[in-house]
Amino acid sequence: MSRIIIITGASSGIGESFARRLIKRNADKMFLIARRADRLEALTKELSAKTKMQVVPVVADISGLKGKDIIKKIIEPNAVIDTLINNAGFGIYGLFGDESLERYSEMLDVNIKSVVTTCYSALPFLTEGSRIINVASLAAFSPMGAFALYAASKAFVLNFSLGLAAELSPKKIRVIALCPGPVDTEFSNIASNGIRKNVPHGASPNEVVEHCLRELDKGKEIAIMRHSWKIKALLARIVPITFLARLALRFERRPSAKGE
């Protein structure tokens, strides 16, 4: 019976950091899923030289319901999932309506549908000791003007993860929602259509990953690394969320192709 690790969005950022960290784990195979073949193959080659674990690149689009066929294809019938990491996702800066409906649909397919699909497809392969890490966001804790749909999509991931954690806890299967604030990845560059190359004061993805894994080992169901992030999440439970949505619109507006 082989124990496997599955990471979506594995070619860069937080997904790549999870892959580098988990090559030390006692598992037989690690499947790295992403769309960018060149980066995925380079990472696979690098990690394969550092571990006895078989590292398998899966060049694929995980969005929507496509993950069902991908999971079915890569998992052998007698395999057990050690760790499933749903990291694939992206954001779009700007007012709702600035982007096309098709682009918004793509984001929801990745941020929401792919998480549901991979978790659903993984259920038969989960057993005592299995772990699920769903990457949400600090934005999940309150609505945000000029980031409305992204924040809503991550609120779904957070609440879905907490509900799933309650359901799977009796089986001793752990689920955690990783909720980072700004992280030094490609996220802002993609979300701003290249206008914001780097996020100011972004946390190291390696530190975020290490903190998440420590919290998971402690049995926590939400991972928020920085104290400032924890305070912001706490404020969302105290301050009226309608006020926070307008506050984000006025003072936390992110640069986008359609302007400030």
PDB file of C-alpha atoms in Angstrom, residues 28-172:
ATOM      1  CA  ASP A  28       6.227   6.732  -1.407  1.00  0.00           C
ATOM      2  CA  LYS A  29       5.133   9.183  -4.100  1.00  0.00           C
ATOM      3  CA  MET A  30       4.609  12.900  -4.457  1.00  0.00           C
ATOM      4  CA  PHE A  31       2.432  14.158  -7.308  1.00  0.00           C
ATOM      5  CA  LEU A  32       3.094  17.761  -8.296  1.00  0.00           C
ATOM      6  CA  ILE A  33       0.219  19.220 -10.307  1.00  0.00           C
ATOM      7  CA  ALA A  34       0.531  22.474 -12.253  1.00  0.00           C
ATOM      8  CA  ARG A  35       0.071  23.876 -15.743  1.00  0.00           C
ATOM      9  CA  ARG A  36       3.586  25.197 -16.393  1.00  0.00           C
ATOM     10  CA  ALA A  37       5.512  22.194 -17.675  1.00  0.00           C
ATOM     11  CA  ASP A  38       8.975  23.784 -17.696  1.00  0.00           C
ATOM     12  CA  ARG A  39       8.887  24.871 -14.060  1.00  0.00           C
ATOM     13  CA  LEU A  40       7.267  21.643 -12.945  1.00  0.00           C
ATOM     14  CA  GLU A  41       9.848  19.479 -14.671  1.00  0.00           C
ATOM     15  CA  ALA A  42      12.737  21.534 -13.279  1.00  0.00           C
ATOM     16  CA  LEU A  43      11.348  21.265  -9.742  1.00  0.00           C
ATOM     17  CA  THR A  44      10.751  17.527 -10.150  1.00  0.00           C
ATOM     18  CA  LYS A  45      14.327  16.982 -11.294  1.00  0.00           C
ATOM     19  CA  GLU A  46      15.696  18.992  -8.379  1.00  0.00           C
ATOM     20  CA  LEU A  47      13.594  17.260  -5.725  1.00  0.00           C
ATOM     21  CA  SER A  48      14.153  13.774  -7.146  1.00  0.00           C
ATOM     22  CA  ALA A  49      17.871  14.210  -6.522  1.00  0.00           C
ATOM     23  CA  LYS A  50      17.225  14.891  -2.833  1.00  0.00           C
ATOM     24  CA  THR A  51      14.807  12.132  -1.886  1.00  0.00           C
ATOM     25  CA  LYS A  52      14.086   8.435  -2.273  1.00  0.00           C
ATOM     26  CA  MET A  53      10.431   9.338  -2.742  1.00  0.00           C
ATOM     27  CA  GLN A  54       9.195   9.128  -6.317  1.00  0.00           C
ATOM     28  CA  VAL A  55       8.363  12.649  -7.472  1.00  0.00           C
ATOM     29  CA  VAL A  56       5.874  12.675 -10.336  1.00  0.00           C
ATOM     30  CA  PRO A  57       5.074  15.816 -12.355  1.00  0.00           C
ATOM     31  CA  VAL A  58       1.483  16.104 -13.590  1.00  0.00           C
ATOM     32  CA  VAL A  59       1.097  18.859 -16.156  1.00  0.00           C
ATOM     33  CA  ALA A  60      -2.619  19.589 -16.021  1.00  0.00           C
ATOM     34  CA  ASP A  61      -5.327  22.174 -15.506  1.00  0.00           C
ATOM     35  CA  ILE A  62      -7.002  21.323 -12.179  1.00  0.00           C
ATOM     36  CA  SER A  63      -9.824  23.871 -12.531  1.00  0.00           C
ATOM     37  CA  GLY A  64     -13.505  23.083 -12.263  1.00  0.00           C
ATOM     38  CA  LEU A  65     -14.408  19.405 -12.303  1.00  0.00           C
ATOM     39  CA  LYS A  66     -11.231  18.377 -14.136  1.00  0.00           C
ATOM     40  CA  GLY A  67      -9.583  17.364 -10.893  1.00  0.00           C
ATOM     41  CA  LYS A  68     -11.854  14.319 -10.637  1.00  0.00           C
ATOM     42  CA  ASP A  69     -10.298  12.697 -13.706  1.00  0.00           C
ATOM     43  CA  ILE A  70      -6.791  13.752 -12.685  1.00  0.00           C
ATOM     44  CA  ILE A  71      -7.084  12.240  -9.203  1.00  0.00           C
ATOM     45  CA  LYS A  72      -8.615   9.083 -10.645  1.00  0.00           C
ATOM     46  CA  LYS A  73      -5.741   8.782 -13.102  1.00  0.00           C
ATOM     47  CA  ILE A  74      -2.852   9.231 -10.680  1.00  0.00           C
ATOM     48  CA  ILE A  75      -4.063   7.286  -7.642  1.00  0.00           C
ATOM     49  CA  GLU A  76      -3.733   3.514  -7.627  1.00  0.00           C
ATOM     50  CA  PRO A  77      -6.668   1.584  -6.114  1.00  0.00           C
ATOM     51  CA  ASN A  78      -4.704   0.473  -3.038  1.00  0.00           C
ATOM     52  CA  ALA A  79      -3.037   3.840  -2.387  1.00  0.00           C
ATOM     53  CA  VAL A  80      -3.522   5.968   0.712  1.00  0.00           C
ATOM     54  CA  ILE A  81      -3.333   9.750   0.650  1.00  0.00           C
ATOM     55  CA  ASP A  82      -0.875  10.956   3.258  1.00  0.00           C
ATOM     56  CA  THR A  83      -1.273  14.653   2.451  1.00  0.00           C
ATOM     57  CA  LEU A  84      -3.490  16.521  -0.014  1.00  0.00           C
ATOM     58  CA  ILE A  85      -2.653  20.193  -0.549  1.00  0.00           C
ATOM     59  CA  ASN A  86      -5.074  22.352  -2.497  1.00  0.00           C
ATOM     60  CA  ASN A  87      -2.903  25.322  -3.324  1.00  0.00           C
ATOM     61  CA  ALA A  88      -3.930  26.183  -6.895  1.00  0.00           C
ATOM     62  CA  GLY A  89      -5.661  29.534  -7.115  1.00  0.00           C
ATOM     63  CA  PHE A  90      -5.374  33.171  -8.157  1.00  0.00           C
ATOM     64  CA  GLY A  91      -6.894  36.572  -7.522  1.00  0.00           C
ATOM     65  CA  ILE A  92      -8.048  39.553  -9.565  1.00  0.00           C
ATOM     66  CA  TYR A  93      -7.530  43.118  -8.327  1.00  0.00           C
ATOM     67  CA  GLY A  94     -10.069  45.791  -9.144  1.00  0.00           C
ATOM     68  CA  LEU A  95     -13.754  46.596  -8.983  1.00  0.00           C
ATOM     69  CA  PHE A  96     -16.209  43.860  -9.845  1.00  0.00           C
ATOM     70  CA  GLY A  97     -17.017  44.269 -13.526  1.00  0.00           C
ATOM     71  CA  ASP A  98     -13.569  45.484 -14.540  1.00  0.00           C
ATOM     72  CA  GLU A  99     -12.712  42.002 -15.813  1.00  0.00           C
ATOM     73  CA  SER A 100     -14.650  39.723 -18.139  1.00  0.00           C
ATOM     74  CA  LEU A 101     -17.196  37.275 -16.798  1.00  0.00           C
ATOM     75  CA  GLU A 102     -15.125  34.494 -18.336  1.00  0.00           C
ATOM     76  CA  ARG A 103     -12.084  35.497 -16.285  1.00  0.00           C
ATOM     77  CA  TYR A 104     -14.151  35.602 -13.095  1.00  0.00           C
ATOM     78  CA  SER A 105     -15.522  32.165 -13.911  1.00  0.00           C
ATOM     79  CA  GLU A 106     -11.976  30.854 -14.363  1.00  0.00           C
ATOM     80  CA  MET A 107     -11.052  32.142 -10.913  1.00  0.00           C
ATOM     81  CA  LEU A 108     -14.051  30.497  -9.273  1.00  0.00           C
ATOM     82  CA  ASP A 109     -13.304  27.241 -11.085  1.00  0.00           C
ATOM     83  CA  VAL A 110      -9.822  27.184  -9.583  1.00  0.00           C
ATOM     84  CA  ASN A 111     -10.406  28.756  -6.168  1.00  0.00           C
ATOM     85  CA  ILE A 112     -13.627  26.925  -5.313  1.00  0.00           C
ATOM     86  CA  LYS A 113     -14.574  24.104  -7.663  1.00  0.00           C
ATOM     87  CA  SER A 114     -11.133  22.521  -7.830  1.00  0.00           C
ATOM     88  CA  VAL A 115     -10.923  22.391  -4.013  1.00  0.00           C
ATOM     89  CA  VAL A 116     -14.311  20.708  -3.761  1.00  0.00           C
ATOM     90  CA  THR A 117     -13.528  18.319  -6.596  1.00  0.00           C
ATOM     91  CA  THR A 118     -10.139  17.171  -5.331  1.00  0.00           C
ATOM     92  CA  CYS A 119     -11.371  16.761  -1.754  1.00  0.00           C
ATOM     93  CA  TYR A 120     -14.377  14.772  -2.966  1.00  0.00           C
ATOM     94  CA  SER A 121     -12.226  12.576  -5.211  1.00  0.00           C
ATOM     95  CA  ALA A 122      -9.730  12.011  -2.401  1.00  0.00           C
ATOM     96  CA  LEU A 123     -12.281  10.773   0.171  1.00  0.00           C
ATOM     97  CA  PRO A 124     -11.999   7.036  -0.661  1.00  0.00           C
ATOM     98  CA  PHE A 125      -8.223   7.228  -0.202  1.00  0.00           C
ATOM     99  CA  LEU A 126      -8.173   8.968   3.165  1.00  0.00           C
ATOM    100  CA  THR A 127      -7.479   7.027   6.315  1.00  0.00           C
ATOM    101  CA  GLU A 128      -6.418   7.648   9.903  1.00  0.00           C
ATOM    102  CA  GLY A 129      -3.469  10.035   9.837  1.00  0.00           C
ATOM    103  CA  SER A 130      -4.305  11.512   6.424  1.00  0.00           C
ATOM    104  CA  ARG A 131      -4.117  15.299   6.120  1.00  0.00           C
ATOM    105  CA  ILE A 132      -5.767  17.940   3.945  1.00  0.00           C
ATOM    106  CA  ILE A 133      -4.371  21.460   3.635  1.00  0.00           C
ATOM    107  CA  ASN A 134      -6.601  23.937   1.802  1.00  0.00           C
ATOM    108  CA  VAL A 135      -4.965  27.266   1.029  1.00  0.00           C
ATOM    109  CA  ALA A 136      -7.459  30.029   1.797  1.00  0.00           C
ATOM    110  CA  SER A 137      -6.430  33.605   2.651  1.00  0.00           C
ATOM    111  CA  LEU A 138      -6.601  36.299   5.288  1.00  0.00           C
ATOM    112  CA  ALA A 139      -9.112  37.844   2.877  1.00  0.00           C
ATOM    113  CA  ALA A 140     -11.479  35.001   3.799  1.00  0.00           C
ATOM    114  CA  PHE A 141     -12.402  36.643   7.106  1.00  0.00           C
ATOM    115  CA  SER A 142     -14.228  39.694   5.771  1.00  0.00           C
ATOM    116  CA  PRO A 143     -15.668  41.074   2.513  1.00  0.00           C
ATOM    117  CA  MET A 144     -13.380  43.424   0.624  1.00  0.00           C
ATOM    118  CA  GLY A 145     -14.269  46.206  -1.755  1.00  0.00           C
ATOM    119  CA  ALA A 146     -12.146  46.088  -4.944  1.00  0.00           C
ATOM    120  CA  PHE A 147     -11.298  42.464  -4.140  1.00  0.00           C
ATOM    121  CA  ALA A 148     -14.856  41.266  -3.665  1.00  0.00           C
ATOM    122  CA  LEU A 149     -15.008  38.020  -5.612  1.00  0.00           C
ATOM    123  CA  TYR A 150     -11.600  36.761  -4.503  1.00  0.00           C
ATOM    124  CA  ALA A 151     -12.364  37.389  -0.831  1.00  0.00           C
ATOM    125  CA  ALA A 152     -15.702  35.622  -1.230  1.00  0.00           C
ATOM    126  CA  SER A 153     -14.068  32.638  -2.915  1.00  0.00           C
ATOM    127  CA  LYS A 154     -11.587  32.266  -0.080  1.00  0.00           C
ATOM    128  CA  ALA A 155     -14.353  32.635   2.508  1.00  0.00           C
ATOM    129  CA  PHE A 156     -15.862  29.569   0.882  1.00  0.00           C
ATOM    130  CA  VAL A 157     -12.576  27.678   1.177  1.00  0.00           C
ATOM    131  CA  LEU A 158     -12.245  28.608   4.853  1.00  0.00           C
ATOM    132  CA  ASN A 159     -15.777  27.613   5.796  1.00  0.00           C
ATOM    133  CA  PHE A 160     -15.713  24.458   3.691  1.00  0.00           C
ATOM    134  CA  SER A 161     -12.438  23.417   5.320  1.00  0.00           C
ATOM    135  CA  LEU A 162     -13.771  23.945   8.839  1.00  0.00           C
ATOM    136  CA  GLY A 163     -16.911  21.972   8.094  1.00  0.00           C
ATOM    137  CA  LEU A 164     -14.879  19.185   6.505  1.00  0.00           C
ATOM    138  CA  ALA A 165     -12.544  19.159   9.511  1.00  0.00           C
ATOM    139  CA  ALA A 166     -15.518  18.553  11.802  1.00  0.00           C
ATOM    140  CA  GLU A 167     -16.760  15.694   9.634  1.00  0.00           C
ATOM    141  CA  LEU A 168     -13.398  13.948   9.295  1.00  0.00           C
ATOM    142  CA  SER A 169     -12.132  14.482  12.845  1.00  0.00           C
ATOM    143  CA  PRO A 170     -13.811  11.301  14.216  1.00  0.00           C
ATOM    144  CA  LYS A 171     -11.800   9.343  11.633  1.00  0.00           C
ATOM    145  CA  LYS A 172      -8.611  11.055  12.843  1.00  0.00           C
TER     146      LYS A 172
END
